[in-house]
């Protein structure tokens, strides 16, 4: 039986009792998205699988605190985010100052018009190496910027969900996305893929 | 009149849709006039496509590999969880 067919409260009550059927539905529905996101955040295959397992273990251990104020998927991605921060074993915060902001500023003249216009990435997008190129460029993103890109652009989560998962404001998420995309753009153009000829 | 820098900032931070109807109209007009900003908006779309392709890459390399291996292993571990506290603070 799919979770959607149960009321959320029924499903939660059964999960608290480790109902094997509901547990299997939960795992089948969410394992792969969590795995993909962990890979996107930069963890190796084995580590990403360990993280998925840890997410469910932690979820079941903390299920009493899940009050249904956010979607189950959002809650699970939130746990994944915490796990990724723990594994990086460093304080991850977004600095107010980021050099990418200066690079963006340098693209415009005093009147706000382009001084150094963007290049076309057509050739890159048509290339078979696009996956490799974007993966390489994502390596250069700070963790929070990377997480925003993974959750929004890779997994397609909406902005509200991403704010809850990363515990940031809408404004902060915009800043993180702005910096992530600018950094990726600079990297992709810098790899010489922007030339259209 | 809205500038290239303002349009680029909104497009890059993903905030085009959050603007007022009037600002969105201004932006549309600006994009119609400005090939550079149009290209930047296209770049944003291309990056999203690249992200989706990367998602497919991870999907296909998933340890599940088309079968249910990942899910089976996860379920097995849930039935035999490791000892010790693993509380999260989310």
Short mmCIF file of C-alpha atoms in Angstrom, two decimals:
data_model
loop_
_atom_site.label_atom_id
_atom_site.label_comp_id
_atom_site.label_asym_id
_atom_site.label_seq_id
_atom_site.Cartn_x
_atom_site.Cartn_y
_atom_site.Cartn_z
CA UNK A 1 0.00 0.00 0.00
CA UNK A 2 1.41 3.40 -0.96
CA UNK A 3 1.78 6.07 1.70
CA UNK A 4 -0.39 8.39 -0.37
CA UNK A 5 -3.24 5.96 0.12
CA UNK A 6 -2.92 6.22 3.89
CA UNK A 7 -3.62 9.35 5.83
CA UNK A 8 -0.39 10.92 7.01
CA UNK A 9 -1.28 10.38 10.66
CA UNK A 10 -2.04 6.71 10.00
CA UNK A 11 1.24 6.28 8.16
CA UNK A 12 3.17 7.98 10.95
CA UNK A 13 1.48 5.90 13.61
CA UNK A 14 2.34 2.75 11.73
CA UNK A 15 5.90 3.91 11.16
CA UNK A 16 6.31 4.48 14.89
CA UNK A 17 5.44 0.83 15.33
CA UNK A 18 7.92 -0.08 12.57
CA UNK A 19 5.17 -1.42 10.38
CA UNK A 20 7.23 -3.28 7.73
CA UNK A 21 4.88 -2.44 4.87
CA UNK A 22 4.83 1.31 5.50
CA UNK A 23 8.56 1.27 6.24
CA UNK A 24 9.23 -0.44 2.91
CA UNK A 25 7.07 2.14 1.10
CA UNK A 26 8.99 4.94 2.80
CA UNK A 27 12.36 3.48 1.84
CA UNK A 28 11.30 2.67 -1.72
CA UNK A 29 9.98 6.16 -2.30
CA UNK A 30 12.79 8.21 -0.80
CA UNK A 31 16.04 6.20 -0.99
CA UNK A 32 17.02 7.13 -4.50
CA UNK A 33 16.31 10.87 -4.29
CA UNK A 34 18.33 10.96 -1.06
CA UNK A 35 21.13 8.97 -2.66
CA UNK A 36 21.23 11.26 -5.70
CA UNK A 37 21.29 14.34 -3.50
CA UNK A 38 24.13 12.92 -1.39
CA UNK A 39 26.09 12.21 -4.56
CA UNK A 40 25.35 15.71 -5.79
CA UNK A 41 26.64 17.10 -2.51
CA UNK A 42 29.96 15.45 -3.33
CA UNK A 43 29.96 12.17 -1.43
CA UNK A 44 31.31 8.98 -2.98
CA UNK A 45 28.94 6.13 -3.86
CA UNK A 46 29.52 4.02 -0.73
CA UNK A 47 29.40 7.05 1.52
CA UNK A 48 26.20 8.27 -0.12
CA UNK A 49 24.56 4.91 0.51
CA UNK A 50 25.69 4.97 4.15
CA UNK A 51 24.17 8.42 4.48
CA UNK A 52 20.84 7.24 3.11
CA UNK A 53 20.80 4.48 5.69
CA UNK A 54 21.72 6.93 8.42
CA UNK A 55 18.94 9.28 7.36
CA UNK A 56 16.29 6.60 7.83
CA UNK A 57 17.77 5.41 11.12
CA UNK A 58 17.77 8.96 12.42
CA UNK A 59 14.28 9.57 11.09
CA UNK A 60 12.91 6.56 12.96
CA UNK A 61 14.77 7.56 16.11
CA UNK A 62 13.32 11.05 15.95
CA UNK A 63 9.91 10.30 14.48
CA UNK A 64 8.11 11.55 17.60
CA UNK A 65 9.43 15.02 16.82
CA UNK A 66 8.02 14.99 13.31
CA UNK A 67 4.78 16.88 13.68
CA UNK A 68 3.81 17.06 10.05
CA UNK A 69 4.53 20.77 9.76
CA UNK A 70 6.75 20.02 6.81
CA UNK A 71 6.46 17.32 4.19
CA UNK A 72 8.08 14.01 4.94
CA UNK A 73 10.42 14.47 2.00
CA UNK A 74 11.49 17.88 3.30
CA UNK A 75 12.14 16.40 6.75
CA UNK A 76 14.24 13.56 5.30
CA UNK A 77 16.28 15.95 3.14
CA UNK A 78 16.79 18.09 6.24
CA UNK A 79 18.28 15.10 8.05
CA UNK A 80 20.47 14.43 5.01
CA UNK A 81 21.69 18.01 5.11
CA UNK A 82 22.63 17.64 8.80
CA UNK A 83 24.41 14.37 8.06
CA UNK A 84 26.40 16.01 5.29
CA UNK A 85 27.44 18.83 7.60
CA UNK A 86 28.49 16.33 10.27
CA UNK A 87 30.56 14.36 7.81
CA UNK A 88 32.34 17.43 6.58
CA UNK A 89 33.28 18.01 10.20
CA UNK A 90 33.61 21.69 9.80
CA UNK A 91 31.51 24.65 10.51
CA UNK A 92 29.68 25.55 7.37
CA UNK A 93 28.33 29.00 7.12
CA UNK A 94 27.99 31.39 4.28
CA UNK A 95 30.38 34.29 4.53
CA UNK A 96 28.96 37.73 4.02
CA UNK A 97 31.85 38.37 1.66
CA UNK A 98 32.37 36.11 -1.32
CA UNK A 99 34.88 36.77 -4.10
CA UNK A 100 32.35 35.65 -6.69
CA UNK A 101 30.34 38.79 -5.91
CA UNK A 102 33.27 40.93 -7.04
CA UNK A 103 33.64 38.89 -10.22
CA UNK A 104 29.95 39.49 -10.94
CA UNK A 105 30.36 43.22 -10.27
CA UNK A 106 33.29 43.39 -12.70
CA UNK A 107 31.05 42.20 -15.54
CA UNK A 108 29.16 45.52 -15.55
CA UNK A 109 30.06 49.16 -16.11
CA UNK A 110 29.02 52.04 -13.89
CA UNK A 111 25.63 52.36 -15.57
CA UNK A 112 24.77 48.70 -14.94
CA UNK A 113 25.28 47.61 -18.57
CA UNK A 114 27.33 44.60 -19.57
CA UNK A 115 31.07 45.31 -19.84
CA UNK A 116 31.94 41.63 -20.23
CA UNK A 117 28.88 39.81 -21.60
CA UNK A 118 28.15 36.14 -20.93
CA UNK A 119 29.16 33.50 -23.44
CA UNK A 120 26.88 31.01 -25.05
CA UNK A 121 27.10 27.54 -23.59
CA UNK A 122 25.51 25.83 -26.58
CA UNK A 123 28.57 23.76 -27.39
CA UNK A 124 28.84 22.63 -23.82
CA UNK A 125 25.24 21.60 -23.63
CA UNK A 126 25.54 19.60 -26.82
CA UNK A 127 28.64 17.84 -25.59
CA UNK A 128 28.72 14.36 -24.12
CA UNK A 129 31.08 15.68 -21.46
CA UNK A 130 28.46 17.96 -19.93
CA UNK A 131 27.97 15.67 -16.93
CA UNK A 132 31.69 15.58 -16.28
CA UNK A 133 31.99 19.35 -16.74
CA UNK A 134 29.17 20.28 -14.38
CA UNK A 135 30.33 17.71 -11.80
CA UNK A 136 33.85 19.15 -11.98
CA UNK A 137 32.58 22.70 -11.56
CA UNK A 138 30.33 21.73 -8.65
CA UNK A 139 33.46 20.59 -6.80
CA UNK A 140 34.39 24.26 -6.56
CA UNK A 141 31.18 25.27 -4.80
CA UNK A 142 31.15 25.89 -1.05
CA UNK A 143 28.89 23.31 0.71
CA UNK A 144 25.78 25.45 1.20
CA UNK A 145 25.88 26.82 -2.34
CA UNK A 146 26.30 23.29 -3.61
CA UNK A 147 23.36 22.04 -1.55
CA UNK A 148 21.10 24.80 -2.87
CA UNK A 149 22.05 23.94 -6.44
CA UNK A 150 21.54 20.20 -5.87
CA UNK A 151 18.17 20.58 -4.15
CA UNK A 152 16.76 23.26 -6.46
CA UNK A 153 18.24 22.47 -9.85
CA UNK A 154 19.01 18.77 -9.64
CA UNK A 155 16.16 17.53 -7.49
CA UNK A 156 13.74 20.28 -8.47
CA UNK A 157 12.52 21.03 -4.93
CA UNK A 158 10.61 24.25 -4.45
CA UNK A 159 12.12 27.24 -2.70
CA UNK A 160 10.12 26.90 0.52
CA UNK A 161 11.23 23.29 0.95
CA UNK A 162 14.87 24.18 0.34
CA UNK A 163 14.69 26.98 2.93
CA UNK A 164 13.33 24.52 5.50
CA UNK A 165 15.89 21.85 4.68
CA UNK A 166 18.87 24.19 4.90
CA UNK A 167 17.32 26.38 7.60
CA UNK A 168 17.92 29.58 5.68
CA UNK A 169 15.68 32.52 4.83
CA UNK A 170 14.30 33.08 1.34
CA UNK A 171 16.73 35.98 0.96
CA UNK A 172 19.68 33.85 1.99
CA UNK A 173 18.65 31.13 -0.40
CA UNK A 174 18.61 33.72 -3.20
CA UNK A 175 22.13 34.78 -2.28
CA UNK A 176 23.31 31.17 -2.18
CA UNK A 177 21.75 30.45 -5.56
CA UNK A 178 23.17 33.66 -7.02
CA UNK A 179 26.66 32.72 -5.92
CA UNK A 180 26.36 29.06 -6.90
CA UNK A 181 25.18 29.85 -10.41
CA UNK A 182 27.74 32.59 -10.92
CA UNK A 183 30.50 30.29 -9.77
CA UNK A 184 29.32 27.49 -12.07
CA UNK A 185 28.97 29.92 -14.96
CA UNK A 186 32.48 31.24 -14.46
CA UNK A 187 33.83 27.71 -14.23
CA UNK A 188 32.02 26.45 -17.33
CA UNK A 189 33.05 29.50 -19.36
CA UNK A 190 36.58 29.19 -18.00
CA UNK A 191 36.83 25.65 -19.27
CA UNK A 192 36.59 27.07 -22.76
CA UNK A 193 33.16 25.65 -23.42
CA UNK A 194 31.59 28.99 -24.05
CA UNK A 195 33.05 29.46 -27.51
CA UNK A 196 30.34 28.98 -30.07
CA UNK A 197 32.46 28.49 -33.17
CA UNK B 1 14.52 51.67 -16.47
CA UNK B 2 15.82 48.35 -15.27
CA UNK B 3 19.51 47.70 -15.97
CA UNK B 4 21.37 44.65 -17.22
CA UNK B 5 22.95 44.24 -13.80
CA UNK B 6 19.57 44.25 -12.05
CA UNK B 7 18.10 41.75 -14.51
CA UNK B 8 21.17 39.52 -14.19
CA UNK B 9 21.06 39.63 -10.41
CA UNK B 10 17.38 38.62 -10.35
CA UNK B 11 17.85 35.92 -12.98
CA UNK B 12 20.88 34.43 -11.30
CA UNK B 13 19.36 34.36 -7.83
CA UNK B 14 16.19 32.75 -9.20
CA UNK B 15 13.99 35.66 -8.21
CA UNK B 16 12.50 36.69 -11.55
CA UNK B 17 9.17 35.09 -10.75
CA UNK B 18 8.95 36.72 -7.34
CA UNK B 19 8.82 40.22 -8.81
CA UNK B 20 5.74 42.39 -9.19
CA UNK B 21 3.75 42.21 -12.40
CA UNK B 22 5.12 45.58 -13.48
CA UNK B 23 8.74 44.58 -12.86
CA UNK B 24 8.22 41.30 -14.72
CA UNK B 25 6.89 43.28 -17.67
CA UNK B 26 9.94 45.56 -17.53
CA UNK B 27 12.18 42.49 -17.44
CA UNK B 28 10.44 40.91 -20.42
CA UNK B 29 10.86 44.08 -22.41
CA UNK B 30 14.50 44.31 -21.38
CA UNK B 31 15.14 40.71 -22.43
CA UNK B 32 13.52 41.39 -25.78
CA UNK B 33 15.92 44.28 -26.30
CA UNK B 34 19.12 42.86 -24.77
CA UNK B 35 20.79 39.82 -26.30
CA UNK B 36 23.36 39.60 -23.51
CA UNK B 37 20.77 39.34 -20.74
CA UNK B 38 18.79 36.89 -22.88
CA UNK B 39 21.90 34.80 -23.15
CA UNK B 40 22.40 34.92 -19.40
CA UNK B 41 18.83 33.76 -18.80
CA UNK B 42 19.47 30.97 -21.33
CA UNK B 43 22.62 30.04 -19.39
CA UNK B 44 20.55 29.67 -16.24
CA UNK B 45 18.20 27.35 -18.09
CA UNK B 46 21.16 25.40 -19.48
CA UNK B 47 22.62 24.98 -16.01
CA UNK B 48 19.31 23.60 -14.78
CA UNK B 49 19.33 21.15 -17.69
CA UNK B 50 22.89 20.19 -16.81
CA UNK B 51 21.80 19.58 -13.22
CA UNK B 52 19.00 17.33 -14.40
CA UNK B 53 21.43 15.40 -16.58
CA UNK B 54 23.74 14.96 -13.63
CA UNK B 55 20.76 13.65 -11.68
CA UNK B 56 20.26 11.03 -14.39
CA UNK B 57 23.92 10.11 -14.15
CA UNK B 58 23.63 9.51 -10.42
CA UNK B 59 20.39 7.63 -10.93
CA UNK B 60 21.99 5.24 -13.37
CA UNK B 61 25.09 4.71 -11.24
CA UNK B 62 22.95 4.18 -8.14
CA UNK B 63 23.98 1.07 -6.23
CA UNK B 64 20.42 0.00 -6.90
CA UNK B 65 21.49 -0.11 -10.53
CA UNK B 66 18.01 -0.73 -11.83
CA UNK B 67 17.18 -3.37 -9.24
CA UNK B 68 16.14 -2.80 -5.66
CA UNK B 69 19.59 -3.36 -4.11
CA UNK B 70 19.83 0.01 -2.39
CA UNK B 71 16.37 -0.22 -0.89
CA UNK B 72 16.94 -3.82 0.24
CA UNK B 73 20.16 -2.89 2.00
CA UNK B 74 18.60 0.14 3.64
CA UNK B 75 15.65 -1.90 4.89
CA UNK B 76 17.97 -4.61 6.18
CA UNK B 77 19.89 -2.06 8.21
CA UNK B 78 16.68 -0.56 9.57
CA UNK B 79 15.65 -3.96 10.83
CA UNK B 80 19.04 -4.40 12.50
CA UNK B 81 20.03 -0.86 13.48
CA UNK B 82 23.46 -0.16 14.95
CA UNK B 83 23.54 0.46 18.67
CA UNK B 84 24.23 3.87 20.16
CA UNK B 85 22.56 7.24 19.96
CA UNK B 86 22.16 8.69 16.54
CA UNK B 87 19.81 11.50 17.35
CA UNK B 88 19.72 14.38 15.00
CA UNK B 89 19.00 17.92 15.97
CA UNK B 90 16.95 18.95 12.98
#
